[in-house]
């Protein structure tokens, strides 16, 4: 699944435009300094991520609209203190967005950093993707151990 091809639509209807503006506005709120703003924005972003099931054939619109912001979201995540509670929710959002980066283990990395809620609430394809990243991570670690023996 390639978000770059999914987002190149010639026509965007009013509902999609409203959703795009909303999720981009929520992402922009994460640059604010107030924790209450972060908590509200992340609550809505998590809600969007959980409400649309991720599919191999078509990305949910919120992921398509937010994917261009992923590097900025990672920078924001990195800038927040480790003990800052909203950081866990942002990690979960980044994990859901990283679903489309099949070669990296970013989905797994940010899931480990995120809130450890019911993983199934994020959707079947997300869980399958995480399982695949776990397999790759295990193989990478196993291969490293073999080369040192």
Backbone as a printed PyTorch tensor [residue, N CA C, xyz], in Angstrom:
tensor([[[  0.8540,  -1.1690,   0.0000],
         [  0.0000,   0.0000,   0.0000],
         [  0.8960,   1.2260,   0.0000]],

        [[  0.6650,   2.1150,  -0.9170],
         [  1.4860,   3.3140,  -1.0400],
         [  0.6240,   4.5490,  -0.8210]],

        [[  0.8670,   5.2720,   0.2890],
         [  0.0430,   6.4400,   0.5620],
         [  0.2250,   7.5410,  -0.4700]],

        [[  1.3540,   7.5530,  -1.1470],
         [  1.5900,   8.5950,  -2.1400],
         [  0.6620,   8.4440,  -3.3370]],

        [[  0.3660,   7.2080,  -3.7230],
         [ -0.5570,   7.0220,  -4.8440],
         [ -1.9940,   7.1850,  -4.3820]],

        [[ -2.2700,   6.8110,  -3.1310],
         [ -3.6300,   6.9310,  -2.6230],
         [ -4.0510,   8.3860,  -2.4730]],

        [[ -3.1070,   9.2650,  -2.1760],
         [ -3.4630,  10.6560,  -1.9180],
         [ -3.5650,  11.4820,  -3.1910]],

        [[ -3.1520,  10.9370,  -4.3270],
         [ -3.1870,  11.6830,  -5.5810],
         [ -4.5470,  11.5140,  -6.2420]],

        [[ -5.5250,  12.1180,  -5.6470],
         [ -6.8750,  12.0590,  -6.1780],
         [ -7.1630,  13.3750,  -6.8810]],

        [[ -7.8130,  13.2700,  -8.0190],
         [ -8.1480,  14.4790,  -8.7620],
         [ -9.3090,  15.2170,  -8.1050]],

        [[-10.1550,  14.4980,  -7.4200],
         [-11.3430,  15.0970,  -6.8330],
         [-11.4010,  14.7060,  -5.3700]],

        [[-11.6430,  15.6700,  -4.5220],
         [-11.8270,  15.3750,  -3.1090],
         [-13.1860,  15.9490,  -2.7090]],

        [[-14.0440,  15.0890,  -2.1950],
         [-15.3880,  15.5570,  -1.8600],
         [-15.3630,  16.3790,  -0.5710]],

        [[-16.4630,  17.0080,  -0.2640],
         [-16.5440,  17.9240,   0.8780],
         [-16.2690,  17.2090,   2.1990]],

        [[-16.7800,  15.9890,   2.3610],
         [-16.5460,  15.2420,   3.5990],
         [-15.0710,  14.9010,   3.7670]],

        [[-14.4330,  14.4850,   2.6730],
         [-13.0070,  14.1640,   2.7340],
         [-12.1800,  15.4080,   3.0230]],

        [[-12.5540,  16.5150,   2.4220],
         [-11.8440,  17.7680,   2.6580],
         [-11.9730,  18.1870,   4.1190]],

        [[-13.1620,  18.0170,   4.6740],
         [-13.3840,  18.3400,   6.0880],
         [-12.5250,  17.4380,   6.9800]],

        [[-12.4860,  16.1440,   6.6800],
         [-11.6660,  15.2090,   7.4440],
         [-10.1900,  15.5710,   7.3350]],

        [[ -9.7440,  15.8890,   6.1290],
         [ -8.3430,  16.2610,   5.9280],
         [ -7.9800,  17.4840,   6.7590]],

        [[ -8.8120,  18.5010,   6.7030],
         [ -8.5610,  19.7130,   7.4820],
         [ -8.5470,  19.4090,   8.9730]],

        [[ -9.4550,  18.5360,   9.4180],
         [ -9.5220,  18.1980,  10.8380],
         [ -8.2590,  17.4780,  11.3060]],

        [[ -7.8460,  16.4310,  10.5930],
         [ -6.6830,  15.6690,  11.0660],
         [ -5.3980,  16.4910,  10.9640]],

        [[ -5.2790,  17.3270,   9.9430],
         [ -4.0950,  18.1830,   9.8420],
         [ -4.0960,  19.2420,  10.9380]],

        [[ -5.2670,  19.7420,  11.2870],
         [ -5.3850,  20.6970,  12.3870],
         [ -5.0340,  20.0340,  13.7170]],

        [[ -5.4990,  18.8040,  13.9110],
         [ -5.1690,  18.0670,  15.1380],
         [ -3.6650,  17.8280,  15.2400]],

        [[ -3.0440,  17.4800,  14.1250],
         [ -1.5900,  17.2840,  14.1210],
         [ -0.8780,  18.5900,  14.4490]],

        [[ -1.3710,  19.6960,  13.9240],
         [ -0.7640,  21.0040,  14.2000],
         [ -0.8970,  21.3740,  15.6760]],

        [[ -1.9710,  20.9360,  16.3270],
         [ -2.1650,  21.2180,  17.7540],
         [ -1.0610,  20.6090,  18.6140]],

        [[ -0.4050,  19.5900,  18.1070],
         [  0.6470,  18.9340,  18.8890],
         [  1.8810,  19.8160,  19.0270]],

        [[  1.9630,  20.8780,  18.2260],
         [  3.0660,  21.8300,  18.3470],
         [  2.8270,  22.8370,  19.4660]],

        [[  1.6070,  22.8800,  19.9840],
         [  1.2690,  23.8090,  21.0680],
         [  2.0210,  23.4150,  22.3380]],

        [[  2.0170,  24.2960,  23.3050],
         [  2.7440,  24.0470,  24.5520],
         [  1.8720,  23.4610,  25.6620]],

        [[  0.5640,  23.5150,  25.5170],
         [ -0.3340,  23.1010,  26.5940],
         [ -0.6540,  21.6100,  26.5220]],

        [[ -0.4980,  20.9440,  27.6570],
         [ -0.7840,  19.5080,  27.7130],
         [ -2.2460,  19.2200,  27.3920]],

        [[ -3.1560,  20.0700,  27.8550],
         [ -4.5810,  19.8200,  27.6080],
         [ -4.8890,  19.8090,  26.1100]],

        [[ -4.1910,  20.6440,  25.3440],
         [ -4.3660,  20.6700,  23.8900],
         [ -3.8520,  19.3640,  23.2900]],

        [[ -2.7170,  18.8880,  23.7770],
         [ -2.1440,  17.6330,  23.2930],
         [ -3.0960,  16.4710,  23.5650]],

        [[ -3.6120,  16.4190,  24.7830],
         [ -4.4900,  15.3150,  25.1830],
         [ -5.7410,  15.2710,  24.3040]],

        [[ -6.3670,  16.4310,  24.0850],
         [ -7.5830,  16.4750,  23.2580],
         [ -7.2900,  16.0920,  21.8090]],

        [[ -6.2070,  16.6380,  21.2570],
         [ -5.8610,  16.3460,  19.8590],
         [ -5.5350,  14.8660,  19.6800]],

        [[ -4.7620,  14.3140,  20.6040],
         [ -4.3860,  12.9050,  20.4930],
         [ -5.5810,  11.9860,  20.6890]],

        [[ -6.4820,  12.3680,  21.5580],
         [ -7.6910,  11.5710,  21.7610],
         [ -8.4760,  11.4460,  20.4550]],

        [[ -8.6090,  12.5530,  19.7370],
         [ -9.3220,  12.5350,  18.4540],
         [ -8.5390,  11.7580,  17.3930]],

        [[ -7.2080,  11.9180,  17.3670],
         [ -6.4020,  11.1890,  16.3810],
         [ -6.4720,   9.6830,  16.6250]],

        [[ -6.3910,   9.2840,  17.8900],
         [ -6.5130,   7.8610,  18.2270],
         [ -7.8920,   7.3520,  17.8060]],

        [[ -8.9110,   8.1540,  18.0530],
         [-10.2750,   7.7830,  17.6560],
         [-10.3610,   7.5650,  16.1420]],

        [[ -9.7460,   8.4530,  15.3750],
         [ -9.7350,   8.2880,  13.9150],
         [ -9.0140,   6.9970,  13.5250]],

        [[ -7.8740,   6.7510,  14.1500],
         [ -7.0870,   5.5590,  13.8080],
         [ -7.8460,   4.2760,  14.1160]],

        [[ -8.5960,   4.2780,  15.1870],
         [ -9.3310,   3.0780,  15.5710],
         [-10.6550,   2.9300,  14.8320]],

        [[-11.2090,   4.0320,  14.3400],
         [-12.5330,   3.9620,  13.7200],
         [-12.4930,   3.4260,  12.2960]],

        [[-11.4270,   3.6940,  11.5810],
         [-11.2930,   3.2080,  10.2030],
         [-10.3850,   1.9950,  10.1940]],

        [[-10.8930,   0.8710,   9.7270],
         [-10.0490,  -0.3130,   9.6820],
         [ -9.0230,  -0.1700,   8.5630]],

        [[ -7.8120,  -0.5770,   8.8650],
         [ -6.7220,  -0.5100,   7.8990],
         [ -6.8230,  -1.7350,   7.0060]],

        [[ -6.7400,  -1.5150,   5.7220],
         [ -6.8730,  -2.5840,   4.7480],
         [ -5.6600,  -2.5900,   3.8410]],

        [[ -5.3420,  -3.7570,   3.3100],
         [ -4.2210,  -3.8460,   2.3820],
         [ -4.5640,  -3.2400,   1.0330]],

        [[ -5.8340,  -3.1630,   0.7130],
         [ -6.2230,  -2.6600,  -0.6040],
         [ -6.4350,  -1.1520,  -0.6390]],

        [[ -6.8790,  -0.5750,   0.4600],
         [ -7.1120,   0.8680,   0.4800],
         [ -6.8350,   1.4170,   1.8740]],

        [[ -6.0140,   2.4520,   1.9180],
         [ -5.7080,   3.0830,   3.1920],
         [ -6.8810,   3.9200,   3.6710]],

        [[ -7.1000,   3.9450,   4.9790],
         [ -8.1000,   4.8740,   5.4970],
         [ -7.6890,   6.3050,   5.1480]],

        [[ -8.6580,   7.1420,   4.9600],
         [ -8.3710,   8.5140,   4.5330],
         [ -7.5160,   9.2710,   5.5350]],

        [[ -7.7480,   9.0490,   6.8400],
         [ -6.9530,   9.7980,   7.8200],
         [ -5.4670,   9.4650,   7.6920]],

        [[ -5.1380,   8.2170,   7.3740],
         [ -3.7300,   7.8510,   7.1920],
         [ -3.1830,   8.5080,   5.9320]],

        [[ -3.9630,   8.4920,   4.8770],
         [ -3.5460,   9.1440,   3.6350],
         [ -3.2600,  10.6220,   3.8750]],

        [[ -4.1350,  11.2830,   4.6200],
         [ -3.9820,  12.7130,   4.8540],
         [ -2.8430,  13.0200,   5.8240]],

        [[ -2.6130,  12.1500,   6.8010],
         [ -1.5950,  12.4070,   7.8260],
         [ -0.2040,  11.9050,   7.4630]],

        [[ -0.1080,  11.0140,   6.4910],
         [  1.1760,  10.3610,   6.2380],
         [  2.2930,  11.3580,   5.9360]],

        [[  1.9890,  12.4380,   5.2450],
         [  3.0160,  13.4430,   4.9540],
         [  3.5290,  14.1310,   6.2170]],

        [[  2.7950,  14.0100,   7.3100],
         [  3.1790,  14.6410,   8.5780],
         [  3.9890,  13.7070,   9.4770]],

        [[  4.2420,  12.4800,   9.0370],
         [  4.8190,  11.4830,   9.9380],
         [  6.1900,  11.8860,  10.4720]],

        [[  7.0270,  12.4890,   9.6440],
         [  8.3450,  12.9000,  10.1350],
         [  8.2240,  13.9900,  11.1900]],

        [[  7.3120,  14.9190,  10.9790],
         [  7.0960,  15.9680,  11.9810],
         [  6.5470,  15.3680,  13.2750]],

        [[  5.6330,  14.4110,  13.1630],
         [  5.0940,  13.7570,  14.3560],
         [  6.1860,  13.0020,  15.1070]],

        [[  7.0920,  12.3770,  14.3800],
         [  8.2180,  11.6880,  15.0220],
         [  9.1200,  12.6870,  15.7340]],

        [[  9.3470,  13.8500,  15.1180],
         [ 10.1610,  14.8900,  15.7560],
         [  9.4990,  15.4080,  17.0280]],

        [[  8.1910,  15.6090,  16.9770],
         [  7.4600,  16.0480,  18.1710],
         [  7.5760,  14.9850,  19.2540]],

        [[  7.3880,  13.7290,  18.8750],
         [  7.4950,  12.6240,  19.8340],
         [  8.8760,  12.6170,  20.4900]],

        [[  9.8930,  12.7830,  19.6860],
         [ 11.2630,  12.7790,  20.1960],
         [ 11.5090,  13.9550,  21.1480]],

        [[ 10.8650,  15.0860,  20.8980],
         [ 11.1020,  16.2890,  21.7040],
         [ 10.3990,  16.2440,  23.0580]],

        [[  9.3720,  15.4270,  23.1930],
         [  8.6480,  15.3520,  24.4570],
         [  9.4070,  14.4750,  25.4510]],

        [[  9.3310,  14.8260,  26.7240],
         [  9.9920,  14.0640,  27.7850],
         [  9.4130,  12.6490,  27.8550]],

        [[ 10.2550,  11.6950,  28.2210],
         [  9.8170,  10.2950,  28.2810],
         [  8.6780,  10.0710,  29.2720]],

        [[  8.6370,  10.8640,  30.3340],
         [  7.5900,  10.6790,  31.3410],
         [  6.3270,  11.5030,  31.0470]],

        [[  6.2900,  12.1390,  29.8950],
         [  5.1250,  12.9350,  29.4920],
         [  4.0670,  11.9780,  28.9530]],

        [[  2.9670,  11.8520,  29.6510],
         [  1.9510,  10.8310,  29.3590],
         [  1.3980,  10.8730,  27.9220]],

        [[  1.1160,  12.0440,  27.3380],
         [  0.6070,  12.0540,  25.9540],
         [  1.5810,  11.4590,  24.9320]],

        [[  2.8460,  11.3480,  25.3000],
         [  3.8390,  10.7840,  24.3860],
         [  3.4640,   9.3590,  23.9780]],

        [[  2.8430,   8.6180,  24.8900],
         [  2.4420,   7.2380,  24.5920],
         [  1.3470,   7.1950,  23.5290]],

        [[  0.3900,   8.1100,  23.6260],
         [ -0.6790,   8.1540,  22.6200],
         [ -0.1330,   8.5650,  21.2590]],

        [[  0.8020,   9.5140,  21.2490],
         [  1.4100,   9.9210,  19.9840],
         [  2.1790,   8.7540,  19.3750]],

        [[  2.8530,   7.9690,  20.2030],
         [  3.5730,   6.7940,  19.6980],
         [  2.6040,   5.8150,  19.0380]],

        [[  1.4360,   5.6230,  19.6210],
         [  0.4450,   4.7240,  19.0220],
         [ -0.0530,   5.2510,  17.6790]],

        [[ -0.2500,   6.5600,  17.5810],
         [ -0.6850,   7.1560,  16.3110],
         [  0.4030,   6.9680,  15.2560]],

        [[  1.6580,   7.2210,  15.6310],
         [  2.7700,   7.0460,  14.6900],
         [  2.8730,   5.5850,  14.2670]],

        [[  2.6600,   4.6760,  15.2000],
         [  2.6790,   3.2510,  14.8780],
         [  1.6210,   2.9270,  13.8250]],

        [[  0.4190,   3.4550,  14.0030],
         [ -0.6560,   3.2100,  13.0310],
         [ -0.3120,   3.8080,  11.6700]],

        [[  0.2990,   4.9880,  11.6560],
         [  0.6990,   5.6080,  10.3900],
         [  1.8320,   4.8290,   9.7340]],

        [[  2.6940,   4.2230,  10.5460],
         [  3.8550,   3.4910,  10.0320],
         [  3.4760,   2.1590,   9.4110]],

        [[  2.2310,   1.7860,   9.5280],
         [  1.7190,   0.5530,   8.9320],
         [  2.0690,   0.4670,   7.4520]],

        [[  2.1430,   1.5910,   6.7830],
         [  2.3860,   1.5960,   5.3380],
         [  3.8610,   1.4730,   4.9840]],

        [[  4.7490,   1.6210,   5.9560],
         [  6.1830,   1.4990,   5.7020],
         [  6.6000,   0.0530,   5.9520]],

        [[  6.4160,  -0.7780,   4.9640],
         [  6.5730,  -2.2170,   5.1640],
         [  8.0090,  -2.6530,   5.4310]],

        [[  8.9890,  -1.9260,   4.9540],
         [ 10.3780,  -2.3540,   5.1300],
         [ 10.9630,  -1.9480,   6.4780]],

        [[ 10.4510,  -0.8970,   7.0710],
         [ 10.9770,  -0.4640,   8.3620],
         [ 10.2630,  -1.2330,   9.4690]],

        [[ 10.7940,  -1.1490,  10.6460],
         [ 10.1380,  -1.7480,  11.8050],
         [  9.5620,  -0.6440,  12.6920]],

        [[  9.2010,   0.4730,  12.0620],
         [  8.6990,   1.6380,  12.7870],
         [  7.3550,   1.3660,  13.4580]],

        [[  6.5120,   0.5980,  12.8290],
         [  5.2130,   0.2810,  13.4080],
         [  5.4200,  -0.4210,  14.7550]],

        [[  6.3020,  -1.3860,  14.7780],
         [  6.6240,  -2.1180,  16.0020],
         [  7.3460,  -1.2270,  17.0070]],

        [[  8.3080,  -0.4600,  16.5350],
         [  9.0810,   0.4280,  17.4200],
         [  8.1560,   1.3630,  18.1960]],

        [[  7.2660,   2.0350,  17.4770],
         [  6.3930,   2.9980,  18.1460],
         [  5.2930,   2.3160,  18.9510]],

        [[  4.9000,   1.1120,  18.5580],
         [  3.9240,   0.3730,  19.3710],
         [  4.5310,   0.0480,  20.7390]],

        [[  5.8070,  -0.3200,  20.7380],
         [  6.4920,  -0.6180,  22.0000],
         [  6.5940,   0.6190,  22.8860]],

        [[  6.7140,   1.7810,  22.2720],
         [  6.8170,   3.0330,  23.0210],
         [  5.4520,   3.5600,  23.4510]],

        [[  4.4020,   3.0350,  22.8550],
         [  3.0600,   3.5640,  23.0780],
         [  2.3450,   2.9630,  24.2670]],

        [[  1.1080,   3.3860,  24.3850],
         [  0.2290,   2.8950,  25.4390],
         [ -0.1180,   1.4400,  25.1260]],

        [[ -0.0370,   0.6010,  26.1130],
         [ -0.2670,  -0.8300,  25.9080],
         [ -1.7400,  -1.1750,  26.1070]],

        [[ -2.5700,  -0.6580,  25.2170],
         [ -3.9980,  -0.9280,  25.2710],
         [ -4.3110,  -2.2000,  24.4830]],

        [[ -5.5650,  -2.5090,  24.3600],
         [ -5.9860,  -3.7140,  23.6390],
         [ -5.5940,  -3.5880,  22.1720]],

        [[ -4.6580,  -4.3910,  21.7660],
         [ -4.0920,  -4.2750,  20.4170],
         [ -5.1360,  -4.5370,  19.3370]],

        [[ -6.0980,  -5.3840,  19.6180],
         [ -7.1310,  -5.7000,  18.6400],
         [ -8.0240,  -4.5210,  18.2980]],

        [[ -8.0670,  -3.5300,  19.1710],
         [ -8.9160,  -2.3580,  18.9080],
         [ -8.3810,  -1.4980,  17.7680]],

        [[ -7.1550,  -1.7900,  17.3250],
         [ -6.5480,  -1.0350,  16.2310],
         [ -6.8180,  -1.6930,  14.8740]],

        [[ -7.4440,  -2.8540,  14.8690],
         [ -7.8380,  -3.4980,  13.6140],
         [ -7.0000,  -4.7150,  13.2720]],

        [[ -7.6030,  -5.6290,  12.5400],
         [ -6.9810,  -6.9020,  12.1830],
         [ -5.7260,  -6.7250,  11.3330]],

        [[ -5.7880,  -5.8880,  10.3030],
         [ -4.6190,  -5.7110,   9.4300],
         [ -3.4500,  -5.0860,  10.1860]],

        [[ -3.7450,  -4.1900,  11.1230],
         [ -2.6960,  -3.5980,  11.9600],
         [ -2.0260,  -4.6900,  12.7910]],

        [[ -2.8290,  -5.5610,  13.3980],
         [ -2.2860,  -6.6540,  14.2130],
         [ -1.4570,  -7.5990,  13.3440]],

        [[ -1.9440,  -7.9240,  12.1570],
         [ -1.1780,  -8.7820,  11.2380],
         [  0.1540,  -8.1380,  10.8680]],

        [[  0.1050,  -6.8450,  10.5930],
         [  1.3370,  -6.1380,  10.2320],
         [  2.3250,  -6.1470,  11.4050]],

        [[  1.8310,  -5.9010,  12.6040],
         [  2.7040,  -5.9500,  13.7840],
         [  3.3070,  -7.3430,  13.9660]],

        [[  2.5050,  -8.3720,  13.7600],
         [  3.0100,  -9.7420,  13.8780],
         [  4.1320,  -9.9890,  12.8750]],

        [[  3.9760,  -9.4790,  11.6600],
         [  5.0200,  -9.6190,  10.6400],
         [  6.2840,  -8.8670,  11.0530]],

        [[  6.1220,  -7.6680,  11.6150],
         [  7.2940,  -6.9200,  12.0740],
         [  7.9610,  -7.6220,  13.2540]],

        [[  7.1700,  -8.2370,  14.1240],
         [  7.7460,  -9.0150,  15.2310],
         [  8.5770, -10.1770,  14.6950]],

        [[  8.0510, -10.8410,  13.6610],
         [  8.7930, -11.9450,  13.0470],
         [ 10.1170, -11.4450,  12.4820]],

        [[ 10.0770, -10.3400,  11.7430],
         [ 11.3000,  -9.7760,  11.1650],
         [ 12.2820,  -9.3670,  12.2520]],

        [[ 11.7750,  -8.7540,  13.3110],
         [ 12.6310,  -8.3240,  14.4160],
         [ 13.2890,  -9.5320,  15.0790]],

        [[ 12.5130, -10.5900,  15.2890],
         [ 13.0600, -11.8080,  15.8800],
         [ 14.1570, -12.3950,  14.9920]],

        [[ 13.8760, -12.4710,  13.6860],
         [ 14.8760, -13.0110,  12.7570],
         [ 16.1420, -12.1610,  12.7540]],

        [[ 15.9930, -10.8470,  12.7640],
         [ 17.1580,  -9.9580,  12.8010],
         [ 17.9830, -10.1860,  14.0590]],

        [[ 17.3210, -10.3030,  15.1870],
         [ 18.0310, -10.5250,  16.4540],
         [ 18.6780, -11.9130,  16.4700]],

        [[ 17.9750, -12.9170,  15.9530],
         [ 18.5010, -14.2720,  15.9080],
         [ 19.7270, -14.3390,  15.0020]],

        [[ 19.6410, -13.6950,  13.8310],
         [ 20.7730, -13.6720,  12.8970],
         [ 21.9870, -12.9990,  13.5120]],

        [[ 21.7880, -11.9410,  14.2720],
         [ 22.9010, -11.2530,  14.9320],
         [ 23.5720, -12.1710,  15.9450]],

        [[ 22.7650, -12.9120,  16.6930],
         [ 23.3200, -13.8330,  17.6810],
         [ 24.1220, -14.9370,  17.0140]],

        [[ 23.6720, -15.4270,  15.8550],
         [ 24.3910, -16.4910,  15.1500],
         [ 25.7490, -16.0160,  14.6580]],

        [[ 25.8350, -14.7750,  14.2210],
         [ 27.1030, -14.2880,  13.6760],
         [ 28.1360, -14.0460,  14.7570]],

        [[ 27.7060, -13.8950,  16.0040],
         [ 28.6660, -13.6530,  17.0780],
         [ 29.1690, -14.9430,  17.7050]],

        [[ 28.5620, -16.0850,  17.3920],
         [ 28.9760, -17.3680,  17.9870],
         [ 30.1150, -17.9920,  17.2170]]])
